[in-house]
Short mmCIF file of C-alpha atoms and ligand atoms in Angstrom, two decimals:
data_model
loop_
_atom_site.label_atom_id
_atom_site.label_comp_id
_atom_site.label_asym_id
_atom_site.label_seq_id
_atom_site.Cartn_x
_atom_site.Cartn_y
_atom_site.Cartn_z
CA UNK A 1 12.46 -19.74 -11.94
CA UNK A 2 11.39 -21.03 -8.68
CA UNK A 3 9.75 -17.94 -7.10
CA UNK A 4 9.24 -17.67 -3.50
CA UNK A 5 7.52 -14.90 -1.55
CA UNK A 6 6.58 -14.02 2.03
CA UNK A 7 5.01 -10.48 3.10
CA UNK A 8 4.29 -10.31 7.01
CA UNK A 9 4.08 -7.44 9.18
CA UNK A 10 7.09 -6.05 11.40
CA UNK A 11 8.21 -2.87 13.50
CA UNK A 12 6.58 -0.73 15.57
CA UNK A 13 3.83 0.59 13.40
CA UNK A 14 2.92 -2.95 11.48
CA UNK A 15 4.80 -2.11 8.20
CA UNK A 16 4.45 -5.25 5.42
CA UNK A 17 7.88 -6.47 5.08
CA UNK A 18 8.85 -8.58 2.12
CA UNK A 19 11.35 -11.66 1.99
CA UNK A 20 11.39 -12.88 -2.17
CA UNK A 21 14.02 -14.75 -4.98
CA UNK A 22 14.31 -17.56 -7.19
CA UNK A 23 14.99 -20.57 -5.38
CA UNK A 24 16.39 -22.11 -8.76
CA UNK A 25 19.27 -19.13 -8.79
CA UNK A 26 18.85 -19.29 -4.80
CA UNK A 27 19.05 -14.91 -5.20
CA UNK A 28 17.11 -12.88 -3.36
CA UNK A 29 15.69 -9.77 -2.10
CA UNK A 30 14.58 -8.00 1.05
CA UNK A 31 11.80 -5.18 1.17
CA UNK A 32 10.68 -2.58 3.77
CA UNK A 33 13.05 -4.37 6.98
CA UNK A 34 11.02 -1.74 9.20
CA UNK A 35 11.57 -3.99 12.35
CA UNK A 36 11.70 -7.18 13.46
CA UNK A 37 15.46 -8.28 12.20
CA UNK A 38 15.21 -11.26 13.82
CA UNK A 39 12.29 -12.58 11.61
CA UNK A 40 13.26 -11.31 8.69
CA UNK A 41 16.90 -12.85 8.60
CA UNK A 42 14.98 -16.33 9.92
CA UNK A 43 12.88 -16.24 7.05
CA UNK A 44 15.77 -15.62 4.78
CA UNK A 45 17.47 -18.17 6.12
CA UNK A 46 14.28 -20.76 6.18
CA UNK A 47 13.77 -19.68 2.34
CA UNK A 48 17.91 -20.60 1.73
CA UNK A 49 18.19 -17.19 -0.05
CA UNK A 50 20.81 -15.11 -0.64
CA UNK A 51 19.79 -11.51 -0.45
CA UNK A 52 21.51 -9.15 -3.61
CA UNK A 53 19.63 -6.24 -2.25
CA UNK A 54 17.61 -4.83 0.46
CA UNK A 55 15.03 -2.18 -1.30
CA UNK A 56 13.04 0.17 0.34
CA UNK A 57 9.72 1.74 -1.25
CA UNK A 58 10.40 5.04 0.92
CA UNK A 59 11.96 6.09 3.73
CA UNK A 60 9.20 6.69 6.52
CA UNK A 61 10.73 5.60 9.51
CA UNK A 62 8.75 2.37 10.16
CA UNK A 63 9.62 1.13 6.42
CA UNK A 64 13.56 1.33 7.57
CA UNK A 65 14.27 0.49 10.75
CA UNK A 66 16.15 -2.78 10.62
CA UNK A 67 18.00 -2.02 7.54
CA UNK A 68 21.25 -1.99 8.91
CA UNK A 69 20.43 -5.13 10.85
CA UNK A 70 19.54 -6.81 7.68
CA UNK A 71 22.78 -5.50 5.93
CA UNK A 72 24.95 -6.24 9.14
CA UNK A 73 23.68 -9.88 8.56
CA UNK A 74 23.44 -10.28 4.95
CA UNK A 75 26.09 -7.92 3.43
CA UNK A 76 23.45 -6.73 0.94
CA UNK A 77 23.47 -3.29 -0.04
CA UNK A 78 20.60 -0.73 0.78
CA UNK A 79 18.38 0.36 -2.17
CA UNK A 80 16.35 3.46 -1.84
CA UNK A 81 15.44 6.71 -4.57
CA UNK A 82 17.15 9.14 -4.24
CA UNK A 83 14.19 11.53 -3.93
CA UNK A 84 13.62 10.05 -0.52
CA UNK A 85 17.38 10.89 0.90
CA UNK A 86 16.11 14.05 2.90
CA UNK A 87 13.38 11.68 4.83
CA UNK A 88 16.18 8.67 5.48
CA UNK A 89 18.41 11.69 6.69
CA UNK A 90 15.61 12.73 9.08
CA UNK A 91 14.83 9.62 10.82
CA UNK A 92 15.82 10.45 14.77
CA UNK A 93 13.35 13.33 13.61
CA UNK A 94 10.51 10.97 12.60
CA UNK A 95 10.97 8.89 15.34
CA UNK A 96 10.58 11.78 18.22
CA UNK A 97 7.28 12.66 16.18
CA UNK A 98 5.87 9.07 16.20
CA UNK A 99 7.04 7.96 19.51
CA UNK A 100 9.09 5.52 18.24
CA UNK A 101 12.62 4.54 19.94
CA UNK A 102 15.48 5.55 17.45
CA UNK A 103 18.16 3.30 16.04
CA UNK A 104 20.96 5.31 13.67
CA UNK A 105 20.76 3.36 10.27
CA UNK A 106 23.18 3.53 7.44
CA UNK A 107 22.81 5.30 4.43
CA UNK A 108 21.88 3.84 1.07
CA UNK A 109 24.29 2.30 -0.63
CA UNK A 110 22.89 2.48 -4.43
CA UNK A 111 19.74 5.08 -5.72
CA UNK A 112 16.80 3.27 -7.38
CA UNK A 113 16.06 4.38 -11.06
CA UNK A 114 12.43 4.22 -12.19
CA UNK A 115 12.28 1.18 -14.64
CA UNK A 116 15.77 -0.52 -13.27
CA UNK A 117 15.58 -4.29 -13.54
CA UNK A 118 15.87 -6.03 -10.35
CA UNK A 119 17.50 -9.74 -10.44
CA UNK A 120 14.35 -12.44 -9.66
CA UNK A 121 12.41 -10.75 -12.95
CA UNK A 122 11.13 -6.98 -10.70
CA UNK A 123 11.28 -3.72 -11.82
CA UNK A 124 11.16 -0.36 -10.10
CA UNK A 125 8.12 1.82 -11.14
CA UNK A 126 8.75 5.53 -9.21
CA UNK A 127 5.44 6.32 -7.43
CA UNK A 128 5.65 9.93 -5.93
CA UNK A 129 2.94 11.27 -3.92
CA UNK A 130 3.25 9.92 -0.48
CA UNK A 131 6.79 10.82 -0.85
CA UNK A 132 8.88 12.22 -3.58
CA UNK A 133 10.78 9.19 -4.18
CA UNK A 134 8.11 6.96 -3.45
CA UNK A 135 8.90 3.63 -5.35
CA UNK A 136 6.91 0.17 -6.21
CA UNK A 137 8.04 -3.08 -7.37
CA UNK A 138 6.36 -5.41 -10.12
CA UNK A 139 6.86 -8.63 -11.03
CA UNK A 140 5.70 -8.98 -14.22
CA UNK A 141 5.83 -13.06 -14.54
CA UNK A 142 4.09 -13.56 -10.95
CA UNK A 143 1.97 -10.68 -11.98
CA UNK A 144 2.47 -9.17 -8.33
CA UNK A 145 3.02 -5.49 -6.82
CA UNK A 146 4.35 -4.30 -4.50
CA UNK A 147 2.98 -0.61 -3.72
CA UNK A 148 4.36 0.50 -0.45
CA UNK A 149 2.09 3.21 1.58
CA UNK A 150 1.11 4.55 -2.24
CA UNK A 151 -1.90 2.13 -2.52
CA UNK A 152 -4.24 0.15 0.01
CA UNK A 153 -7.03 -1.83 0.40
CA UNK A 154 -9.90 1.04 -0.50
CA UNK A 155 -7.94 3.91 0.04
CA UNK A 156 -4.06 5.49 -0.65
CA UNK A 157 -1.24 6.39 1.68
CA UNK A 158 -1.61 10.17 3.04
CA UNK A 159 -0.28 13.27 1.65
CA UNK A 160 0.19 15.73 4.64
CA UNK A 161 3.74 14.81 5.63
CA UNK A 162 6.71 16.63 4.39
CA UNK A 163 7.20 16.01 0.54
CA UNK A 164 3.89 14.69 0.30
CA UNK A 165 2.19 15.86 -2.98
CA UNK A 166 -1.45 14.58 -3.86
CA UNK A 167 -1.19 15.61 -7.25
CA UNK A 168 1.34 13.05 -8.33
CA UNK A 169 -0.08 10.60 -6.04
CA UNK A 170 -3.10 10.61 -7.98
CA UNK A 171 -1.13 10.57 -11.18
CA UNK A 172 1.47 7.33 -9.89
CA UNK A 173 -1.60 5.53 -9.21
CA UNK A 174 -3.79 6.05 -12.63
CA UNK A 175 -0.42 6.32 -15.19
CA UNK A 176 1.73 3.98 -13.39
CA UNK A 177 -0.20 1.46 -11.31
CA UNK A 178 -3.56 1.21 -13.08
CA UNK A 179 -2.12 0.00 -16.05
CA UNK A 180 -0.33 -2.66 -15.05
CA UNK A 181 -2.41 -6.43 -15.16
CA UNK A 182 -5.73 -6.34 -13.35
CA UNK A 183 -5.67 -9.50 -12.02
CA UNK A 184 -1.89 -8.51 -10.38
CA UNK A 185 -1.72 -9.00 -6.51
CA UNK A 186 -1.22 -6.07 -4.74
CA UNK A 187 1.27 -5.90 -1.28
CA UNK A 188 0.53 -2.99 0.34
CA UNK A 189 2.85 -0.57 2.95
CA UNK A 190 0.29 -1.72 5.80
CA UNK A 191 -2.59 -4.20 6.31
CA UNK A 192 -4.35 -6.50 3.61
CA UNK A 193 -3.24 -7.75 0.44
CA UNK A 194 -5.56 -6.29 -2.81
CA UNK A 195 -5.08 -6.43 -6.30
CA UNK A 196 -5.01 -3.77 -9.46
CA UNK A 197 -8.13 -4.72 -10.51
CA UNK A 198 -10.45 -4.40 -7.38
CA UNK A 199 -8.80 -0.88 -7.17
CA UNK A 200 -9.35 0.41 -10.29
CA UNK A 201 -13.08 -0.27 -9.88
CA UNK A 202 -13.46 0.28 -5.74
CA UNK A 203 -10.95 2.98 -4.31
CA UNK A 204 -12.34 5.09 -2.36
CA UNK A 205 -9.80 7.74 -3.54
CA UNK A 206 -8.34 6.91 -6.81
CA UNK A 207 -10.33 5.25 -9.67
CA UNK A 208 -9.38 4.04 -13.44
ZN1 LIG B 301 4.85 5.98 4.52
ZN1 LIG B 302 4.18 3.08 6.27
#
């Protein structure tokens, strides 16, 4: 395998959006399209991959809003958990709460099972707390994460919009996350990279 990864931010409200694949198999995947189209299908393009999916880690409007670009232009299908549907169905709502100008989207194509493989070596890990069908991504060989708005840098995503349940947060984190390889990188929904290690020991929120 011949892994390639980029994670820069796009959209409105600076969501991490993630272009990665094998460059051996030349397969690939997109994550969180939440704006920006135009960079995103450049750096798919720059990379030479061809995308088999574009996955979502939940459906708050900034982590979705050039989806349908992204499938207009790659004829990949939209991944997202199913838990997450009533959000995806809501987002002219979310957008008239955050300001944000509203583009219709498709639906999902496919629902994301906890544990499904993903081509390129990932696998789904369901994460609820900052939404029901709140969903990360790990990469076991690269020994990288991506966590969506479920973990930062120091802190975890918030709990106070609709579905949001702090509970399971807490649990996703310390069952699911925290026992994955320390010294894994972490890609988080917004802001700097971390890794499973430095938050097991410094969260400000959730410890090991
Ligand atoms: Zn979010
Ligand atoms: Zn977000």
């Amino acid at each position: 395998m011949n892994f390639v990864r980029e994670s820069f931010p796009v959209g409105p409200l600076q969501c991490n959006c993630t272009v990665l694949g094998d460059r051996d198999t030349g397969t690939g995947y997109v994550f969180d399209p939440g704006g920006h189209p135009e960079r995103i299908i450049a750096t798919v393009e720059r990379l030479g991959l061809k995308i088999a999916g574009i996955v979502h880690t939940h459906a708050h409007l900034d982590h979705f809003l050039a989806a349908g670009d992204v499938r207009r232009h790659t004829g990949a299908p939209i991944w997202l958990h199913r838990g997450d549907k009533f959000l995806w169905d809501a987002l002219e709502q979310q957008c008239l709460a955050f300001g944000v100008p509203y583009t219709a989207q498709p639906d999902p194509d496919h629902w994301l099972e906890d544990q499904q493989d993903l081509e390129c070596g990932g696998r789904c890990i369901h994460t609820p707390g900052h939404t029901p069908g709140s969903a990360s991504f790990y990469f076991e060989e690269q020994k990288l994460l991506l966590a969506g708005d479920t973990l930062f840098l120091g802190s975890v995503g918030r709990t106070d919009l609709p579905g949001g349940d702090p509970k399971a947060l807490q649990a996703s984190i310390q069952q699911r996350l925290y026992r994955l390889d320390e010294a894994s990188s972490v890609v988080t929904g917004h802001g700097p990279e971390t890794t499973i290690g430095n938050e097991m020991r410094q969260n400000a929120f959730v410890r090991a």
